[in-house]
Coordinates of C-alpha atoms in Angstrom, one line a residue:
X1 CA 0.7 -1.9 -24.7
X2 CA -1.8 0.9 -25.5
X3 CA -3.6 2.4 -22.3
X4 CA -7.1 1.5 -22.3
X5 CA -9.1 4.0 -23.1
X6 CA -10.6 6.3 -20.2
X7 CA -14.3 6.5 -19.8
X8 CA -16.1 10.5 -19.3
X9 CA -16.7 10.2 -16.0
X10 CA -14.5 9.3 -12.9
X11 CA -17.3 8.1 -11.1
X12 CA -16.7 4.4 -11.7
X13 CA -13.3 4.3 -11.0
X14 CA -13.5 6.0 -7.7
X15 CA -16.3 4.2 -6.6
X16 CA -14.0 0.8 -8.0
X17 CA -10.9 2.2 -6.1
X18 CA -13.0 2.8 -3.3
X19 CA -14.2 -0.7 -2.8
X20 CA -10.5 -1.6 -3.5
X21 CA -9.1 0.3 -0.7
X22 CA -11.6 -1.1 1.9
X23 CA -11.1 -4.4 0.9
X24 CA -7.1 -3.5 1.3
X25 CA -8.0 -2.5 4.9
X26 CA -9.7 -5.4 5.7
X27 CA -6.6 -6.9 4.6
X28 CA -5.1 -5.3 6.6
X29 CA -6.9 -6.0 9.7
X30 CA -6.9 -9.9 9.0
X31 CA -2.5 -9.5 8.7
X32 CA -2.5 -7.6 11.9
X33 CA -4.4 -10.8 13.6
X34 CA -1.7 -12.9 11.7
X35 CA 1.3 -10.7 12.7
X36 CA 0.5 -11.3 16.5
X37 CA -0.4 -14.6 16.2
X38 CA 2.6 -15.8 14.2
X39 CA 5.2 -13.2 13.3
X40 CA 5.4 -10.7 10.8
X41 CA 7.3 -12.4 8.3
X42 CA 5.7 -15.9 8.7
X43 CA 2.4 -13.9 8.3
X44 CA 3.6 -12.3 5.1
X45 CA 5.4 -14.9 3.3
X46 CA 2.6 -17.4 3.9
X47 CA 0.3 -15.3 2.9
X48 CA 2.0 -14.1 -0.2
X49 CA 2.3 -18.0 -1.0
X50 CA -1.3 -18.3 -1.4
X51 CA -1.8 -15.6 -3.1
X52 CA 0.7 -16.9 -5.5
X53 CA -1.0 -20.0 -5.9
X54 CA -4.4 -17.9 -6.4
X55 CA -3.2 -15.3 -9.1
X56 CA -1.3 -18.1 -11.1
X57 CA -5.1 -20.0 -11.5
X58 CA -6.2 -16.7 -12.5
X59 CA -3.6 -15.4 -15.1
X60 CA -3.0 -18.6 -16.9
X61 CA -6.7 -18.8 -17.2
X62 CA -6.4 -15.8 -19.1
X63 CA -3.8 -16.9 -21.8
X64 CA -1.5 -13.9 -21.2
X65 CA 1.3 -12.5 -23.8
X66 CA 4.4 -12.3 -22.9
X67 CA 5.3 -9.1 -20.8
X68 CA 6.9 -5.9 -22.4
X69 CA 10.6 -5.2 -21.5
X70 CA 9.5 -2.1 -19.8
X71 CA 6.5 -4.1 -17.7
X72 CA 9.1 -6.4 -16.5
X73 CA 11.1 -3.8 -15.5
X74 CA 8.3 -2.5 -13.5
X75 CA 7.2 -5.7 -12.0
X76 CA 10.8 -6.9 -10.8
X77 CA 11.5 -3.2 -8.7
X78 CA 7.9 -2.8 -7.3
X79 CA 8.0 -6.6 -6.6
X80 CA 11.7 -6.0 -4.7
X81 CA 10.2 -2.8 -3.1
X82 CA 7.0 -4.0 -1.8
X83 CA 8.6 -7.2 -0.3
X84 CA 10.6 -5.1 2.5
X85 CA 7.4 -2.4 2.4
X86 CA 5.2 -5.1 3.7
X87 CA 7.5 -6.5 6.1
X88 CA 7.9 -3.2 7.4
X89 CA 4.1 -2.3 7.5
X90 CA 2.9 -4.9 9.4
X91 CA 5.6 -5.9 12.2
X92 CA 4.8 -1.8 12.8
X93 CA 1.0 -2.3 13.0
X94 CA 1.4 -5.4 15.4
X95 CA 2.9 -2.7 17.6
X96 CA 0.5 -0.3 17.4
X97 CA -3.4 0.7 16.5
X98 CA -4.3 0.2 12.9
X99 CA -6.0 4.0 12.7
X100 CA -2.6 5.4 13.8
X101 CA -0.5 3.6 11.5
X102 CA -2.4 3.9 8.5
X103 CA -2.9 7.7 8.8
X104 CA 1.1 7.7 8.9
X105 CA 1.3 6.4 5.8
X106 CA -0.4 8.9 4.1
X107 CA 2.8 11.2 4.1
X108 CA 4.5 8.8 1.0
X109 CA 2.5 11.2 -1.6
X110 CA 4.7 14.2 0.6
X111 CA 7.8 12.3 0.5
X112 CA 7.8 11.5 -3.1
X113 CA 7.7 15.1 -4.0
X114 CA 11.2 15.1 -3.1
X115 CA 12.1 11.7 -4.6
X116 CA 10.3 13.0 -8.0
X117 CA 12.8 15.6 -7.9
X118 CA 15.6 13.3 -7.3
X119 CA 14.8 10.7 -9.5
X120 CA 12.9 12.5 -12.5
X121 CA 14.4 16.4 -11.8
X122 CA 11.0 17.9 -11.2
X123 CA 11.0 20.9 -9.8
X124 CA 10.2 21.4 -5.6
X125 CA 8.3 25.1 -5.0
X126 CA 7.8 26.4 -2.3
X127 CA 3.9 25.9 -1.9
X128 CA 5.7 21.8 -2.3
X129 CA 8.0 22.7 1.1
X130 CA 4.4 24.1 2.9
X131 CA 2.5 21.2 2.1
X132 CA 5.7 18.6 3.5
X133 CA 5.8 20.7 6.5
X134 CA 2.0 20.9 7.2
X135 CA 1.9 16.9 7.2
X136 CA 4.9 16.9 8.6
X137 CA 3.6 18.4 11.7
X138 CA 0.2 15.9 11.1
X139 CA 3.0 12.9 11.7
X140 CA 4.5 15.1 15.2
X141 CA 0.7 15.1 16.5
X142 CA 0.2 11.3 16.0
X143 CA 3.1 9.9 17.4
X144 CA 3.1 12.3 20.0
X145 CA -0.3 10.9 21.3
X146 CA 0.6 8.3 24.0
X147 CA 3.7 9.5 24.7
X148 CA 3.1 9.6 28.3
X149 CA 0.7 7.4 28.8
X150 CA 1.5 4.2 30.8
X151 CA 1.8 1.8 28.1
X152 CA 4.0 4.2 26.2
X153 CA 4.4 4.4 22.6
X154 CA 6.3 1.6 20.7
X155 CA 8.7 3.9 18.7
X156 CA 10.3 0.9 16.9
X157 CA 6.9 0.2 15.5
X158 CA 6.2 4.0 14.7
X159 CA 9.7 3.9 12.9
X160 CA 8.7 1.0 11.3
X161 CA 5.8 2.0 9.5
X162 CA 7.3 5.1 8.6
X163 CA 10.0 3.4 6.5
X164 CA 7.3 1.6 4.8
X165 CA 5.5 4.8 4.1
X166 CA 9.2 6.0 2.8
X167 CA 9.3 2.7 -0.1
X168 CA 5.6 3.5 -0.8
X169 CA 6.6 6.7 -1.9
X170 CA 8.9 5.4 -4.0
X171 CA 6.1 3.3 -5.3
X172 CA 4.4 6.1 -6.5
X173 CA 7.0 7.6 -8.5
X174 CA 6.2 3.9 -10.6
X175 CA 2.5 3.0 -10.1
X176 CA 1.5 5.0 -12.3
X177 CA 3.5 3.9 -15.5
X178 CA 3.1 -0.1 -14.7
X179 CA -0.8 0.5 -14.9
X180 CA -0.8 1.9 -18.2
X181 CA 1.7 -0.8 -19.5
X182 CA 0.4 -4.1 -18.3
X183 CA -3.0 -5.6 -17.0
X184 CA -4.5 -6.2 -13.6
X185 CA -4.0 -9.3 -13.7
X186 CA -0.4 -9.8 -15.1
X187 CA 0.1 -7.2 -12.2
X188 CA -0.9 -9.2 -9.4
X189 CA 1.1 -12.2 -11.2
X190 CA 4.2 -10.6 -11.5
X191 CA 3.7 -8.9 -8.2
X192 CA 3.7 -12.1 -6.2
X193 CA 6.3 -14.0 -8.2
X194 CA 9.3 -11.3 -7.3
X195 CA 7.8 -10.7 -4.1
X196 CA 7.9 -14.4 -3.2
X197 CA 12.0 -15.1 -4.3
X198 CA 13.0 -11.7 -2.9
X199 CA 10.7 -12.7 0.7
X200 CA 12.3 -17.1 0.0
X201 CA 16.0 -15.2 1.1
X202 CA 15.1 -15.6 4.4
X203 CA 13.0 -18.0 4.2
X204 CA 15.2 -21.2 5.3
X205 CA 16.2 -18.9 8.5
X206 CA 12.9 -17.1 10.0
X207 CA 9.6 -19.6 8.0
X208 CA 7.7 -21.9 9.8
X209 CA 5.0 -23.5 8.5
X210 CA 1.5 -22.2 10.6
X211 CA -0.3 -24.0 12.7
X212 CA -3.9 -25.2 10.8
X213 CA -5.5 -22.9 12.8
X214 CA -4.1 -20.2 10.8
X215 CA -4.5 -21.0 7.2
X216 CA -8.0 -19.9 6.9
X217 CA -7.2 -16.3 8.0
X218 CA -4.1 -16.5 5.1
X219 CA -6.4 -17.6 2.3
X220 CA -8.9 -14.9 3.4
X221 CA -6.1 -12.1 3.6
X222 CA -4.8 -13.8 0.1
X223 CA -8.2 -13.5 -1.3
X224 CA -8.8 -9.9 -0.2
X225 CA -5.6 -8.3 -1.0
X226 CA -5.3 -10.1 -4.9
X227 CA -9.2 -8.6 -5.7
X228 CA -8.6 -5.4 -4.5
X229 CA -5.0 -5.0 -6.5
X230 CA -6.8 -5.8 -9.6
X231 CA -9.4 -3.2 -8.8
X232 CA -7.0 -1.0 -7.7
X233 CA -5.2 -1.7 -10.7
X234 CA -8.4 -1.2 -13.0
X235 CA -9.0 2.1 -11.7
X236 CA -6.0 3.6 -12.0
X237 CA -5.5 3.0 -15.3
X238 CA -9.0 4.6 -16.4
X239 CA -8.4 8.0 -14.3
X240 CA -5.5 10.4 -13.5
X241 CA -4.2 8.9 -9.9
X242 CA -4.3 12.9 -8.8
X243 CA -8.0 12.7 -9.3
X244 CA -8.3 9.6 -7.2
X245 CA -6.4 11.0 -4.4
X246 CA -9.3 11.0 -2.3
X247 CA -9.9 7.3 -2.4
X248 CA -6.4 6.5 -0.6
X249 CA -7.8 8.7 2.2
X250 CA -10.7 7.2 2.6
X251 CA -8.4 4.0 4.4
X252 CA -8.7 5.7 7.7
X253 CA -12.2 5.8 8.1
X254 CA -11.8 2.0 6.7
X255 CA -8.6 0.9 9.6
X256 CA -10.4 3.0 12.0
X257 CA -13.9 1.0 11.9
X258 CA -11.6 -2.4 11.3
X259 CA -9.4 -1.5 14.5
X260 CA -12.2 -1.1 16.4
X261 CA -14.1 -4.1 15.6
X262 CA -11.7 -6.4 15.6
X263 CA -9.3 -5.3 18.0
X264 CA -11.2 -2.5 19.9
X265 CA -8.9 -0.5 19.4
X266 CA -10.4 3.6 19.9
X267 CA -9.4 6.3 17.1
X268 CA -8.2 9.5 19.3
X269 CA -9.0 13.4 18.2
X270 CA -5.2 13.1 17.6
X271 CA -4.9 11.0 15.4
X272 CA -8.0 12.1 13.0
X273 CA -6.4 15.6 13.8
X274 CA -2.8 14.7 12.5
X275 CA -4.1 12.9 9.6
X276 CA -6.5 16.2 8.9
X277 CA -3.4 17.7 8.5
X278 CA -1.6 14.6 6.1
X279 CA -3.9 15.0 3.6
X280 CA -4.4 18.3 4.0
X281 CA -0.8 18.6 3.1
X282 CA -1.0 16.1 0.3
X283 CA -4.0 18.2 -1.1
X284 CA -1.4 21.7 -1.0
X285 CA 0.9 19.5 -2.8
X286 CA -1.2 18.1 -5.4
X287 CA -2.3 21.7 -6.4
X288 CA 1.6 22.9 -7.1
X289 CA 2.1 22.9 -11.2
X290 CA 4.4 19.8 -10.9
X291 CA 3.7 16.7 -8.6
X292 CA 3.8 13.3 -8.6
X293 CA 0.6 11.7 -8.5
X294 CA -0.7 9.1 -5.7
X295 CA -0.7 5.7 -6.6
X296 CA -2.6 2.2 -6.3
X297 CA -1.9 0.4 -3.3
X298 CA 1.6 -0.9 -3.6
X299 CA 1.4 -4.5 -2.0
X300 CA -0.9 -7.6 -3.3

């Protein structure tokens, strides 16, 4: 399929991916509640039931075509991917504030430099090794924060949410491609359907079926997360994803106002500090001659 065509202006799409991101990290905030509530995998398969449910409505509605060879391929390893990415994502942020595990995250544009010289034999420089090494010492700050304090520091979540940030990099060596080959919508379709088998595994041994109580909370976290993939989506394929860096930032400010309204959680210097340096890291990066580019949101 052609890519659509790109308007003049970024503007729109930033201000789209914007909205998208925010609505991601209220997502976000509602799968924490869940994750506490009822268990990280109960909170995610559930929830990745609905939305199933939802984006099926949506896509037949739409009287698709049949998906390209080279969609599908796309579809089936991000779907595969972003099923152990989200398990790993939110047991970690039931473990710890949602500020402080977002801001983590923002090392997968880092780590992909190194998996885009892996996987695709682009070249790592040395302004590349800076940048990994100024947001590598962003992560040290962060997870040094609490060390000593009395509650401590959960390092299985930390580690947890760090080996999501590790698939998401890999996401972003592939976002990029699967938005200029298939539709939003078809996106969010696919996305759910190989997220749902790979997640159904397990599912005889660790689902139980929520109490009423909860299914509210999974249809709103279903809702949220399917719109802001397709705006997500929609954006990224009408601007270069190096030009809509900024917008994955922005999820901080976004966890950081979340965490403290719904859980009251407080956002440390630390942890602004060692996310300063993140993205300041992903900026050096993103200014080297060869990069790979940051990429939509990698979970529905």
């Amino acid at each position: 399929m052609a890519a659509p065509a790109r308007t003049d202006t970024v503007l729109v799409p930033f201000l789209v991916g914007t909205l998208g991101i925010a609505l991601f990290s209220a997502m976000d905030a509602v799968m924490k509640g869940l994750a506490l509530g009822i268990g990280a995998f109960n909170a995610v398969f559930w929830r990745m039931l609905v939305g199933l449910a939802l984006s099926t409505i949506l896509y037949a509605a739409s009287r698709p075509a049949r998906p390209t060879r080279a969609a599908m391929r796309f579809h089936v390893i991000r779907g595969i991917v972003g099923a152990f990415m989200a398990l790993t994502f939110f047991w970690g942020i039931a473990r710890m504030p949602l500020a402080e595990a977002v801001a983590l995250t923002f090392v997968a544009p880092l780590v992909s430099l190194y998996l885009a010289a892996a996987i695709l034999d682009e070249p790592v420089g040395k302004q590349a090794v800076l940048a990994s090494l100024v947001g590598f010492a962003g992560v040290l700050l962060i997870v040094a924060t609490r060390t000593g304090d009395a509650g401590g520091r959960d390092w299985w979540g930390v580690a947890s949410v760090l080996t999501s940030a590790m698939l998401y990099a890999y996401n972003i060596i592939l976002m990029r491609q699967q938005a200029l080959v298939a539709k939003p919508l078809e996106i969010a379709f696919y996305q759910y359907v190989v997220v749902v088998a790979t997640l159904a595994v397990a599912a005889p041994f660790l689902a139980t079926p929520p109490a009423a109580g909860h299914w509210p909370n999974l249809f709103v976290a279903a809702i949220l997360a399917l719109i802001s993939l397709m705006l997500l989506a929609w954006a990224y394929a009408r601007a270069e994803a190096h030009r809509l860096a900024p917008v994955e930032y922005t999820a901080l400010v976004w966890a950081a106002i979340f965490g403290f309204l719904v859980f009251a959680e407080p956002v440390r210097l630390a942890t602004l500090a060692g996310a300063a340096l993140i993205v300041a890291g992903c900026i050096l990066a993103a200014r080297t001659s060869a990069h790979p580019e940051p990429a939509i949101e990698a979970m529905p």
